[in-house]
Every structure is written in structure tokens, then in C-alpha cells.
Short mmCIF file of C-alpha atoms in Angstrom, two decimals:
data_model
loop_
_atom_site.label_atom_id
_atom_site.label_comp_id
_atom_site.label_asym_id
_atom_site.label_seq_id
_atom_site.Cartn_x
_atom_site.Cartn_y
_atom_site.Cartn_z
CA MET A 1 -15.99 21.93 3.85
CA ARG A 2 -12.80 22.55 5.74
CA HIS A 3 -13.26 21.79 9.48
CA PRO A 4 -11.14 23.27 12.28
CA ALA A 5 -8.95 20.74 14.05
CA THR A 6 -8.35 20.18 17.77
CA GLU A 7 -5.08 18.57 18.64
CA GLN A 8 -4.45 16.76 21.88
CA TYR A 9 -1.78 14.46 23.38
CA VAL A 10 -3.00 11.36 25.26
CA ASP A 11 -1.23 8.91 27.53
CA ALA A 12 -1.52 5.34 26.09
CA ALA A 13 0.88 3.53 28.42
CA PRO A 14 3.71 4.50 30.90
CA GLY A 15 6.08 6.58 28.86
CA VAL A 16 3.91 6.57 25.72
CA ARG A 17 2.11 9.65 24.52
CA LEU A 18 0.03 9.69 21.34
CA TRP A 19 -0.87 12.71 19.23
CA THR A 20 -4.52 12.96 18.31
CA GLU A 21 -6.61 15.31 16.14
CA ARG A 22 -10.37 15.86 16.11
CA ARG A 23 -12.58 17.43 13.45
CA GLY A 24 -16.30 17.83 13.07
CA ALA A 25 -19.06 18.72 15.43
CA PRO A 26 -18.16 17.45 18.97
CA ASP A 27 -21.66 16.08 19.44
CA ALA A 28 -21.64 14.14 16.21
CA THR A 29 -21.11 10.37 16.32
CA PRO A 30 -17.36 9.56 16.66
CA LEU A 31 -15.37 7.94 13.80
CA LEU A 32 -11.86 6.83 14.63
CA LEU A 33 -9.38 6.27 11.80
CA VAL A 34 -6.69 3.76 12.29
CA MET A 35 -3.63 3.99 9.94
CA GLY A 36 -1.31 1.33 8.67
CA ALA A 37 2.16 0.28 9.70
CA THR A 38 4.80 3.05 10.14
CA ALA A 39 2.28 5.58 9.02
CA SER A 40 1.09 8.55 11.01
CA GLY A 41 -2.45 9.88 11.12
CA ILE A 42 -1.51 12.54 8.54
CA GLY A 43 -1.57 9.70 6.06
CA TRP A 44 -5.32 10.02 6.02
CA PRO A 45 -5.87 12.60 3.23
CA GLU A 46 -7.22 16.01 4.28
CA ALA A 47 -10.06 16.05 1.86
CA MET A 48 -11.27 12.58 3.00
CA VAL A 49 -11.07 13.56 6.67
CA ASP A 50 -13.06 16.72 6.08
CA ALA A 51 -15.64 14.94 3.99
CA LEU A 52 -16.15 12.36 6.85
CA ALA A 53 -16.23 15.22 9.32
CA ASP A 54 -19.33 16.63 7.59
CA HIS A 55 -21.22 13.83 9.23
CA HIS A 56 -19.01 12.49 12.12
CA HIS A 57 -16.68 13.67 14.92
CA VAL A 58 -13.60 12.32 13.22
CA ILE A 59 -10.47 11.37 15.20
CA ARG A 60 -7.12 10.41 13.62
CA TYR A 61 -3.93 9.80 15.63
CA ASP A 62 -0.27 8.94 15.33
CA HIS A 63 0.76 5.39 16.22
CA ARG A 64 3.72 4.91 18.46
CA ASP A 65 6.98 5.60 16.55
CA THR A 66 5.16 7.72 14.01
CA GLY A 67 4.55 11.45 13.58
CA ARG A 68 4.43 13.35 16.81
CA SER A 69 3.80 10.28 19.10
CA THR A 70 6.50 8.83 21.35
CA THR A 71 9.45 7.29 19.54
CA ALA A 72 10.83 4.66 21.92
CA TYR A 73 10.58 1.23 20.39
CA ASP A 74 14.36 0.51 20.99
CA GLU A 75 14.04 1.42 24.64
CA GLN A 76 10.49 0.11 25.15
CA PRO A 77 9.70 -2.74 22.67
CA TYR A 78 6.06 -3.52 22.32
CA ARG A 79 3.86 -6.07 20.50
CA VAL A 80 1.51 -5.33 17.67
CA VAL A 81 -1.38 -6.22 19.95
CA ASP A 82 -0.24 -3.31 22.13
CA LEU A 83 -1.00 -0.99 19.18
CA ALA A 84 -4.50 -2.29 19.26
CA GLN A 85 -4.71 -1.44 22.96
CA ASP A 86 -3.67 2.15 21.96
CA VAL A 87 -6.95 2.34 20.11
CA ILE A 88 -8.82 1.83 23.33
CA ALA A 89 -6.48 4.25 25.15
CA VAL A 90 -7.36 6.99 22.62
CA LEU A 91 -11.11 6.41 23.15
CA ASP A 92 -10.65 6.37 26.90
CA ALA A 93 -8.59 9.58 27.00
CA LEU A 94 -11.04 11.43 24.75
CA GLU A 95 -13.97 10.13 26.86
CA ILE A 96 -15.64 8.31 23.93
CA PRO A 97 -17.61 5.25 25.03
CA ARG A 98 -18.20 3.89 21.56
CA ALA A 99 -17.07 4.84 18.05
CA HIS A 100 -17.17 3.80 14.43
CA LEU A 101 -13.75 2.48 13.41
CA ALA A 102 -12.11 2.51 9.96
CA GLY A 103 -8.73 0.73 9.60
CA LEU A 104 -6.36 0.52 6.68
CA SER A 105 -3.72 -2.17 6.26
CA LEU A 106 -2.23 -2.88 9.71
CA GLY A 107 -5.01 -0.52 10.91
CA GLY A 108 -7.53 -3.08 9.66
CA MET A 109 -5.82 -5.73 11.68
CA LEU A 110 -5.81 -3.54 14.80
CA THR A 111 -9.48 -2.80 14.16
CA GLN A 112 -10.21 -6.56 14.08
CA LEU A 113 -8.44 -7.03 17.37
CA VAL A 114 -10.61 -4.29 18.94
CA LEU A 115 -13.69 -5.95 17.44
CA ALA A 116 -12.67 -9.26 18.93
CA ASP A 117 -11.56 -8.05 22.33
CA HIS A 118 -13.63 -4.89 22.94
CA PRO A 119 -16.77 -5.15 20.81
CA ASP A 120 -18.66 -3.06 23.29
CA ARG A 121 -16.52 -0.06 22.18
CA VAL A 122 -17.35 -0.31 18.49
CA LEU A 123 -20.43 0.98 16.66
CA SER A 124 -19.29 -0.26 13.31
CA ALA A 125 -16.02 -1.21 11.54
CA THR A 126 -14.67 -0.60 8.07
CA LEU A 127 -11.70 -2.77 7.02
CA MET A 128 -9.56 -1.73 3.99
CA GLY A 129 -6.53 -3.36 2.48
CA THR A 130 -5.98 -5.95 5.18
CA CYS A 131 -6.23 -9.68 5.87
CA ALA A 132 -8.25 -11.79 8.23
CA LEU A 133 -6.95 -12.60 11.68
CA SER A 134 -8.57 -16.02 11.31
CA ALA A 135 -7.39 -19.60 10.62
CA HIS A 136 -10.58 -20.58 8.81
CA PRO A 137 -9.90 -21.36 5.11
CA TYR A 138 -11.31 -19.40 2.28
CA VAL A 139 -14.22 -21.00 0.32
CA ALA A 140 -14.18 -20.15 -3.31
CA PRO A 141 -17.46 -19.62 -5.34
CA ASP A 142 -17.03 -23.18 -6.75
CA GLY A 143 -16.91 -24.61 -3.21
CA THR A 144 -13.16 -25.23 -3.21
CA SER A 145 -11.56 -24.73 0.23
CA LEU A 146 -8.24 -22.90 0.30
CA PRO A 147 -6.05 -22.75 3.40
CA VAL A 148 -5.05 -19.33 4.62
CA ALA A 149 -1.35 -20.00 3.86
CA GLU A 150 -2.28 -20.57 0.15
CA LEU A 151 -4.04 -17.21 -0.31
CA PRO A 152 -2.26 -14.87 -2.80
CA PRO A 153 0.97 -13.40 -1.41
CA ILE A 154 2.17 -9.80 -1.45
CA PHE A 155 3.18 -8.85 -5.02
CA PRO A 156 6.92 -9.31 -5.72
CA GLU A 157 7.41 -5.71 -6.73
CA VAL A 158 6.23 -4.60 -3.30
CA LEU A 159 8.46 -6.99 -1.52
CA GLU A 160 11.36 -5.93 -3.65
CA MET A 161 10.83 -2.30 -2.67
CA TRP A 162 10.40 -3.13 0.93
CA ALA A 163 13.71 -5.02 0.87
CA ARG A 164 15.69 -2.08 -0.42
CA PRO A 165 17.86 -0.41 2.19
CA VAL A 166 16.71 3.12 3.07
CA GLU A 167 19.69 5.45 2.55
CA ASP A 168 19.78 9.03 4.01
CA ALA A 169 20.31 11.14 0.98
CA GLY A 170 18.24 14.17 2.17
CA THR A 171 14.62 15.21 2.11
CA GLU A 172 14.07 15.25 -1.63
CA ALA A 173 15.60 11.82 -2.15
CA GLU A 174 13.40 10.45 0.62
CA LEU A 175 10.33 12.05 -1.08
CA ASP A 176 11.31 10.41 -4.29
CA ARG A 177 11.55 7.00 -2.54
CA ARG A 178 8.23 7.44 -0.88
CA VAL A 179 6.54 8.50 -4.13
CA ALA A 180 7.97 5.51 -5.89
CA HIS A 181 6.61 3.35 -3.11
CA TRP A 182 3.13 4.82 -3.49
CA ARG A 183 3.34 4.19 -7.22
CA VAL A 184 3.83 0.46 -6.59
CA LEU A 185 1.18 0.30 -3.84
CA GLY A 186 -1.30 2.09 -6.11
CA GLY A 187 -1.63 -1.15 -8.16
CA GLY A 188 -1.59 0.50 -11.68
CA GLN A 189 -5.33 0.49 -12.50
CA LEU A 190 -5.75 4.20 -12.06
CA PRO A 191 -3.41 6.89 -13.39
CA PHE A 192 -0.82 7.69 -10.72
CA ASP A 193 -1.22 11.08 -9.17
CA GLU A 194 2.43 11.88 -8.31
CA ALA A 195 1.73 15.44 -7.22
CA PHE A 196 -0.82 14.33 -4.76
CA PHE A 197 1.52 11.80 -3.11
CA ARG A 198 4.48 14.08 -3.10
CA ASP A 199 2.36 16.81 -1.31
CA LEU A 200 1.00 14.13 1.08
CA GLU A 201 4.54 13.08 2.09
CA ARG A 202 5.76 16.68 2.41
CA ARG A 203 3.02 17.16 5.02
CA VAL A 204 3.79 13.82 6.76
CA ILE A 205 7.43 14.89 7.07
CA ALA A 206 6.55 18.43 8.19
CA HIS A 207 4.22 17.00 10.82
CA ALA A 208 6.78 14.66 12.20
CA GLY A 209 9.64 17.13 11.98
CA THR A 210 11.83 14.48 10.38
CA TYR A 211 12.09 12.53 7.11
CA GLU A 212 13.58 9.53 8.94
CA ALA A 213 11.59 6.45 8.21
CA SER A 214 10.74 4.24 11.21
CA THR A 215 11.06 0.42 11.06
CA ALA A 216 9.62 -0.15 14.54
CA HIS A 217 6.27 -1.75 13.49
CA GLY A 218 8.08 -4.21 11.18
CA ARG A 219 10.21 -5.34 14.11
CA ALA A 220 7.41 -5.59 16.69
CA ASP A 221 6.37 -9.07 17.87
CA ASP A 222 3.24 -10.02 15.93
CA SER A 223 2.35 -13.21 17.87
CA GLY A 224 -1.01 -13.70 19.51
CA MET A 225 -3.08 -11.84 16.79
CA GLU A 226 -5.33 -14.74 15.62
CA ARG A 227 -8.95 -14.17 16.69
CA THR A 228 -10.74 -16.96 14.72
CA VAL A 229 -13.46 -17.77 17.27
CA GLU A 230 -14.10 -14.16 18.35
CA LEU A 231 -14.51 -12.82 14.84
CA ALA A 232 -16.79 -15.77 13.85
CA ARG A 233 -19.25 -14.62 16.51
CA ASN A 234 -18.99 -10.87 15.85
CA GLU A 235 -22.20 -8.95 16.04
CA VAL A 236 -20.91 -5.44 15.04
CA PRO A 237 -21.64 -4.29 11.54
CA VAL A 238 -18.47 -4.64 9.39
CA LEU A 239 -17.81 -3.31 5.94
CA VAL A 240 -14.94 -4.87 3.95
CA THR A 241 -13.63 -2.95 0.95
CA VAL A 242 -12.61 -4.81 -2.19
CA ALA A 243 -9.69 -3.16 -3.93
CA PRO A 244 -9.24 -4.81 -7.34
CA ALA A 245 -5.68 -3.37 -7.80
CA GLU A 246 -4.58 -4.32 -4.21
CA PRO A 247 -0.94 -5.56 -4.24
CA VAL A 248 -0.49 -6.28 -0.61
CA PHE A 249 -3.60 -8.31 0.26
CA PRO A 250 -5.00 -9.01 -3.23
CA PRO A 251 -8.41 -10.64 -3.76
CA PRO A 252 -9.70 -12.97 -2.53
CA HIS A 253 -8.31 -11.70 0.79
CA PRO A 254 -11.26 -9.31 1.23
CA GLN A 255 -13.67 -12.04 0.23
CA HIS A 256 -12.08 -14.33 2.84
CA LEU A 257 -12.29 -11.58 5.44
CA ALA A 258 -16.02 -11.14 4.76
CA GLN A 259 -16.49 -14.92 5.18
CA VAL A 260 -14.75 -15.35 8.49
CA VAL A 261 -15.99 -12.15 10.17
CA ALA A 262 -19.66 -12.56 11.12
CA ASN A 263 -22.02 -9.67 10.21
CA ALA A 264 -19.67 -8.46 7.41
CA ARG A 265 -20.48 -7.38 3.89
CA LEU A 266 -18.36 -6.36 0.84
CA VAL A 267 -18.17 -3.22 -1.24
CA GLU A 268 -15.90 -2.71 -4.25
CA ILE A 269 -14.00 0.53 -4.74
CA PRO A 270 -13.17 0.64 -8.42
CA GLY A 271 -9.40 0.90 -9.26
CA MET A 272 -8.34 1.03 -5.63
CA GLY A 273 -5.03 -0.45 -4.59
CA HIS A 274 -3.27 -0.13 -1.33
CA ALA A 275 -3.38 3.69 -1.28
CA LEU A 276 -5.82 6.54 -0.94
CA PRO A 277 -5.43 8.76 -4.05
CA PRO A 278 -8.12 11.34 -4.87
CA ALA A 279 -9.83 9.03 -7.40
CA VAL A 280 -10.82 6.56 -4.64
CA GLN A 281 -11.58 9.02 -1.83
CA GLY A 282 -15.09 9.91 -3.05
CA PRO A 283 -16.33 6.37 -3.45
CA LEU A 284 -14.65 5.28 -0.22
CA VAL A 285 -16.17 8.16 1.79
CA THR A 286 -19.62 7.33 0.31
CA ALA A 287 -19.24 3.68 1.29
CA ILE A 288 -18.09 4.48 4.83
CA LEU A 289 -20.86 6.92 5.43
CA GLU A 290 -23.58 4.69 4.09
CA HIS A 291 -22.18 1.93 6.31
CA THR A 292 -22.16 4.07 9.50
CA ALA A 293 -25.66 5.35 8.78
CA THR A 294 -26.98 1.89 8.24
CA ALA A 295 -25.33 0.77 11.49
CA ALA A 296 -26.86 3.70 13.31
CA ALA A 297 -30.34 3.00 12.02
CA ARG A 298 -29.99 -0.67 12.92
CA GLN A 299 -29.03 0.30 16.46
CA ALA A 300 -31.89 2.71 16.73
CA ARG A 301 -34.27 -0.08 15.89
#
């Protein structure tokens, strides 16, 4: 069902305001969605947010330098770890002591930082399309140990697209560029839903009031993110999605993540890449809701 949304700006740091949106019953257990790099909260598809809001009080928000949140990286540079602290700032401002977290891509890294540094604020975590913030090697099924640096890299076609200069040729040209980007990120196992992603990006642009693409997160200092020890002693229930078509953090990145984060388990989402098309939303919502329900039952015991 379609849920009414409540919008609110929160102060995350001096001179930094973040746009937030809440859906679902206010007394339902909170679920905070954490998006990826340079992506606003509108990147979480409407149908997916509403399906989750049937069971949770769902919060999504715009990172700094995305959507309607403060755009000030050039005047106020920040570190990636500061974006993780924004997660806590959102929970504090909305007076939410603890929440389920679900993070995609960079959002999955930020969720790991919160797990490591503020486990008391997390009921459960779902990590999608991301890599482990751990130096422990990956151990293959045959017992072979593989250093983190030797795990599969980002696919060349993704890197090539990221390396292209972004030219200002108007809204429609920018939409074409973004749709082409989603086609590559989709991974190719599922038919590409061009209409869905074009509509998604139209709403992202309308929400932000500009089609200009931010590069702030790519320029932010990403030092100090490793949390090997803290993740190894994690006690919060963690779900790691396996996306077989993932081109950014391809398998066995999720298997490695489930090895180095204690109390983690895996679930495969058939055909999924580094995107959230309609074909994966149903299985993904089901997996998240089963995970949050299991975590709640465990906590009740």
C-alpha cells in the first residue's frame, strides 16, 4: 500500500542539514535505509519503501551533497567516516534509540562503521552490494586463503563509465547518461528495465532541483575505515545479500563479508547486480523483512 510521507530536516553537524523522510506507522520498529555514494534517498524505489513500510517505520535520507541536503563539500570538506556519523545524527534527531539498518554500496560500508562504532544503536543490519571493512583474508571453499587485495576488482566497463567526463548537455542528455550507467550496473542477468530507471532518475532530479551530478563523495578522504577487530566480535544480526550479477563488488566479496563479520549470514537475490530494478525488489524486501523479524524474535527471547 502507499504510505503517507513525513519530511523533516535535521542538523547533522555545524552548517550541515540533512533531508529525511519517514513512512509507516510511527510506533512500528524503525528501519533506516542508507544509500550509496552520490545517491540521494530518492534512489530507494518507491514501491520498495512502501512494501517495507507495511511492517516498519521506514526512514530514508539524503547524504550530504545529494538531494535536498547541504551541498558544501568544497567549503567544508569531510571524511567518509563523517557520513557514518550522519547516520547516528539522523537517529538522534528523530529520537530513535535503535533501528534496523539497510545499506547499499557505500551505504553498506557506512552501516558497517555504525555496527563497529555504535552497535548499541543497531537492531539488525542488511548489507547489499558492498565490501568488508576488514583486513582478514577470504577463505575459499577449498581452504585457499586469498588476501583482500586479490579479491575480484570492479568490472572494467564500470570503471570506464566512471572515468568518462560528465558534460552539461541538458536534462535529457544527463538522463541518458544515468540510464546507461544503470544498464552497466545492472550486470546483465536480468532484462534491463530502461523505463523504470529513467523514471527513477527523473524523480531524483526533480527532488534535488538540479541535474548536476556531485563528485563530493568520490573526493572525500576514505582513510580510517578499517574495522577488522570490531566486526569480528559483532553481536548484531547481519544479513549479507549475494548478487550474482554484481559488477562493483562481485562474488566472493559477499562471502568474504559474511566470513569477517561475526553473526552474519548470506542470502542470494537471483539476477541482482548493483541496482534495485523491480525484478529484485520483491525478493529483497522478503529477505529484509524475514531478517528483521528473526532479529526481533531473537531479541525478545
